[in-house]
PDB file of C-alpha atoms in Angstrom:
ATOM      1  CA  MET A  22       8.476  31.351 -52.263  1.00 47.00           C
ATOM      2  CA  SER A  23      11.090  33.645 -53.718  1.00 48.00           C
ATOM      3  CA  ASP A  24      14.785  33.615 -52.896  1.00 48.00           C
ATOM      4  CA  GLN A  25      14.368  36.876 -50.968  1.00 49.00           C
ATOM      5  CA  GLU A  26      11.804  35.462 -48.518  1.00 46.00           C
ATOM      6  CA  GLY A  27      14.330  33.323 -46.681  1.00 48.00           C
ATOM      7  CA  ALA A  28      13.995  29.849 -45.182  1.00 48.00           C
ATOM      8  CA  LEU A  29      11.283  30.782 -42.699  1.00 50.00           C
ATOM      9  CA  GLY A  30       8.992  32.445 -45.206  1.00 50.00           C
ATOM     10  CA  GLY A  31       9.738  35.898 -43.876  1.00 50.00           C
ATOM     11  CA  SER A  32       9.845  39.119 -45.842  1.00 52.00           C
ATOM     12  CA  GLY A  33      13.476  38.886 -46.889  1.00 50.00           C
ATOM     13  CA  ALA A  34      14.917  39.217 -43.392  1.00 50.00           C
ATOM     14  CA  ASN A  35      18.485  38.080 -42.908  1.00 53.00           C
ATOM     15  CA  ASP A  36      19.258  35.287 -40.457  1.00 54.00           C
ATOM     16  CA  ASP A  37      20.753  37.776 -38.025  1.00 57.00           C
ATOM     17  CA  GLU A  38      17.472  39.747 -38.008  1.00 62.00           C
ATOM     18  CA  LEU A  39      15.344  36.789 -36.860  1.00 69.00           C
ATOM     19  CA  SER A  40      13.658  37.177 -33.495  1.00 75.00           C
ATOM     20  CA  LEU A  41      11.646  35.091 -31.069  1.00 74.00           C
ATOM     21  CA  PRO A  42       7.865  35.027 -31.358  1.00 81.00           C
ATOM     22  CA  LYS A  43       6.093  37.648 -29.280  1.00 82.00           C
ATOM     23  CA  ALA A  44       4.343  34.991 -27.144  1.00 81.00           C
ATOM     24  CA  THR A  45       7.704  33.438 -26.233  1.00 80.00           C
ATOM     25  CA  VAL A  46       9.165  36.793 -25.251  1.00 78.00           C
ATOM     26  CA  ASN A  47       6.078  37.601 -23.132  1.00 78.00           C
ATOM     27  CA  LYS A  48       6.242  34.203 -21.417  1.00 79.00           C
ATOM     28  CA  GLN A  49       9.930  34.683 -20.599  1.00 78.00           C
ATOM     29  CA  ALA A  50       9.197  38.149 -19.228  1.00 77.00           C
ATOM     30  CA  GLU A  51       6.414  36.742 -17.000  1.00 73.00           C
ATOM     31  CA  ILE A  52       8.692  34.001 -15.696  1.00 74.00           C
ATOM     32  CA  SER A  53      11.482  36.470 -14.998  1.00 73.00           C
ATOM     33  CA  ARG A  54       9.095  38.804 -13.197  1.00 72.00           C
ATOM     34  CA  ALA A  55       7.639  35.944 -11.120  1.00 67.00           C
ATOM     35  CA  GLU A  56      11.106  34.721 -10.151  1.00 67.00           C
ATOM     36  CA  SER A  57      12.224  38.181  -9.102  1.00 65.00           C
ATOM     37  CA  ILE A  58       9.081  38.691  -7.021  1.00 66.00           C
ATOM     38  CA  ALA A  59       9.390  35.278  -5.366  1.00 65.00           C
ATOM     39  CA  ASN A  60      12.940  36.027  -4.244  1.00 70.00           C
ATOM     40  CA  ILE A  61      12.314  39.218  -2.269  1.00 72.00           C
ATOM     41  CA  PRO A  62      13.488  38.625   1.307  1.00 76.00           C
ATOM     42  CA  PRO A  63      10.665  39.111   3.840  1.00 75.00           C
ATOM     43  CA  LYS A  64      12.863  41.337   5.992  1.00 79.00           C
ATOM     44  CA  THR A  65      13.040  43.965   3.252  1.00 78.00           C
ATOM     45  CA  LEU A  66       9.240  44.191   3.286  1.00 80.00           C
ATOM     46  CA  GLY A  67       8.961  44.581   7.066  1.00 85.00           C
ATOM     47  CA  PHE A  68       7.709  41.059   7.841  1.00 85.00           C
ATOM     48  CA  GLU A  69      10.584  39.994  10.092  1.00 87.00           C
ATOM     49  CA  LYS A  70       8.277  39.652  13.108  1.00 90.00           C
ATOM     50  CA  TYR A  71       6.399  36.821  11.324  1.00 89.00           C
ATOM     51  CA  ILE A  72       9.476  34.752  10.425  1.00 88.00           C
ATOM     52  CA  PRO A  73       9.721  32.681  13.663  1.00 92.00           C
ATOM     53  CA  GLU A  74       6.035  31.773  13.510  1.00 93.00           C
ATOM     54  CA  LEU A  75       6.276  30.877   9.828  1.00 89.00           C
ATOM     55  CA  GLU A  76       9.328  28.717  10.466  1.00 92.00           C
ATOM     56  CA  GLU A  77       7.376  26.854  13.162  1.00 95.00           C
ATOM     57  CA  VAL A  78       4.425  26.331  10.794  1.00 94.00           C
ATOM     58  CA  LEU A  79       6.796  25.063   8.100  1.00 93.00           C
ATOM     59  CA  LYS A  80       8.416  22.667  10.584  1.00 95.00           C
ATOM     60  CA  ASP A  81       4.982  21.330  11.627  1.00 96.00           C
ATOM     61  CA  HIS A  82       3.939  20.952   8.000  1.00 94.00           C
ATOM     62  CA  LYS A  83       7.068  18.983   7.121  1.00 94.00           C
ATOM     63  CA  GLN A  84       6.484  16.705  10.116  1.00 95.00           C
ATOM     64  CA  ILE A  85       2.862  16.071   9.076  1.00 94.00           C
ATOM     65  CA  VAL A  86       3.868  15.305   5.497  1.00 93.00           C
ATOM     66  CA  LYS A  87       6.565  12.914   6.692  1.00 93.00           C
ATOM     67  CA  SER A  88       4.181  11.091   9.050  1.00 92.00           C
ATOM     68  CA  ASP A  89       1.570  10.802   6.265  1.00 91.00           C
ATOM     69  CA  ARG A  90       4.213   9.404   3.917  1.00 90.00           C
ATOM     70  CA  ASP A  91       5.408   6.933   6.550  1.00 90.00           C
ATOM     71  CA  ARG A  92       1.838   5.875   7.324  1.00 89.00           C
ATOM     72  CA  LYS A  93       1.074   5.258   3.641  1.00 86.00           C
ATOM     73  CA  ALA A  94       4.305   3.303   3.187  1.00 85.00           C
ATOM     74  CA  ALA A  95       3.505   1.145   6.226  1.00 84.00           C
ATOM     75  CA  LYS A  96      -0.009   0.564   4.939  1.00 81.00           C
ATOM     76  CA  MET A  97       1.355  -0.721   1.626  1.00 78.00           C
ATOM     77  CA  ALA A  98       3.974  -2.849   3.380  1.00 79.00           C
ATOM     78  CA  ASP A  99       1.285  -4.475   5.556  1.00 79.00           C
ATOM     79  CA  ASN A 100      -0.856  -5.278   2.526  1.00 80.00           C
ATOM     80  CA  ASP A 101      -0.842  -8.986   1.631  1.00 84.00           C
ATOM     81  CA  MET A 102      -1.764  -8.365  -2.020  1.00 85.00           C
ATOM     82  CA  THR A 103       0.763  -8.648  -4.824  1.00 86.00           C
ATOM     83  CA  GLU A 104       1.325  -5.782  -7.209  1.00 85.00           C
ATOM     84  CA  GLU A 105      -0.545  -7.705  -9.920  1.00 91.00           C
ATOM     85  CA  GLU A 106      -3.558  -8.124  -7.613  1.00 91.00           C
ATOM     86  CA  LEU A 107      -3.500  -4.426  -6.777  1.00 88.00           C
ATOM     87  CA  VAL A 108      -3.399  -3.510 -10.489  1.00 92.00           C
ATOM     88  CA  ALA A 109      -6.293  -5.894 -11.215  1.00 94.00           C
ATOM     89  CA  MET A 110      -8.307  -4.350  -8.370  1.00 93.00           C
ATOM     90  CA  GLN A 111      -7.577  -0.854  -9.649  1.00 93.00           C
ATOM     91  CA  GLN A 112      -8.675  -1.763 -13.184  1.00 95.00           C
ATOM     92  CA  SER A 113     -11.865  -3.314 -11.807  1.00 94.00           C
ATOM     93  CA  LEU A 114     -12.655  -0.188  -9.806  1.00 94.00           C
ATOM     94  CA  PHE A 115     -12.046   2.008 -12.842  1.00 93.00           C
ATOM     95  CA  ALA A 116     -14.345  -0.200 -14.934  1.00 91.00           C
ATOM     96  CA  GLN A 117     -17.076   0.030 -12.272  1.00 90.00           C
ATOM     97  CA  SER A 118     -16.728   3.799 -12.175  1.00 91.00           C
ATOM     98  CA  VAL A 119     -16.937   4.108 -15.962  1.00 89.00           C
ATOM     99  CA  ALA A 120     -19.998   1.851 -15.966  1.00 88.00           C
ATOM    100  CA  ARG A 121     -21.710   4.104 -13.414  1.00 88.00           C
ATOM    101  CA  LEU A 122     -20.893   7.149 -15.530  1.00 89.00           C
ATOM    102  CA  ASN A 123     -22.333   5.416 -18.608  1.00 86.00           C
ATOM    103  CA  ASN A 124     -25.623   4.717 -16.785  1.00 80.00           C
ATOM    104  CA  GLY A 125     -24.857   1.071 -16.268  1.00 65.00           C
ATOM    105  CA  GLU A 126     -23.769   0.419 -19.843  1.00 63.00           C
ATOM    106  CA  PRO A 127     -20.451  -1.416 -20.169  1.00 60.00           C
ATOM    107  CA  ALA A 128     -17.446   0.691 -21.031  1.00 57.00           C
ATOM    108  CA  PRO A 129     -16.405   0.653 -24.689  1.00 62.00           C
ATOM    109  CA  GLY A 130     -13.475  -1.619 -25.373  1.00 62.00           C
ATOM    110  CA  PRO A 131     -10.129  -0.510 -26.732  1.00 60.00           C
ATOM    111  CA  PRO A 132     -10.136   0.416 -30.435  1.00 51.00           C
TER     112      PRO A 132
END
């Protein structure tokens, strides 16, 4: 590499002439475009008549998610197994699954 090629192996470009790779610039442009599209208020597109119904659907969805979360938390709280027993059960189930995938052959051990 000659002295004129610079630190990055370029064709003698000065540090102030360095630019981002094309893929990075394209990715940033896609992200910027997606963010600008996602932030268009529905009223500007003529969808204001749907807003109350959508707010109701969102409220129902949040309530369902919360009840599912509460139900799962209660299920774990009611479980009499210790965390170690749960981990052992999980590992056993994974081993059984791998064995089924390997046509009944035992899973290979760690390297």
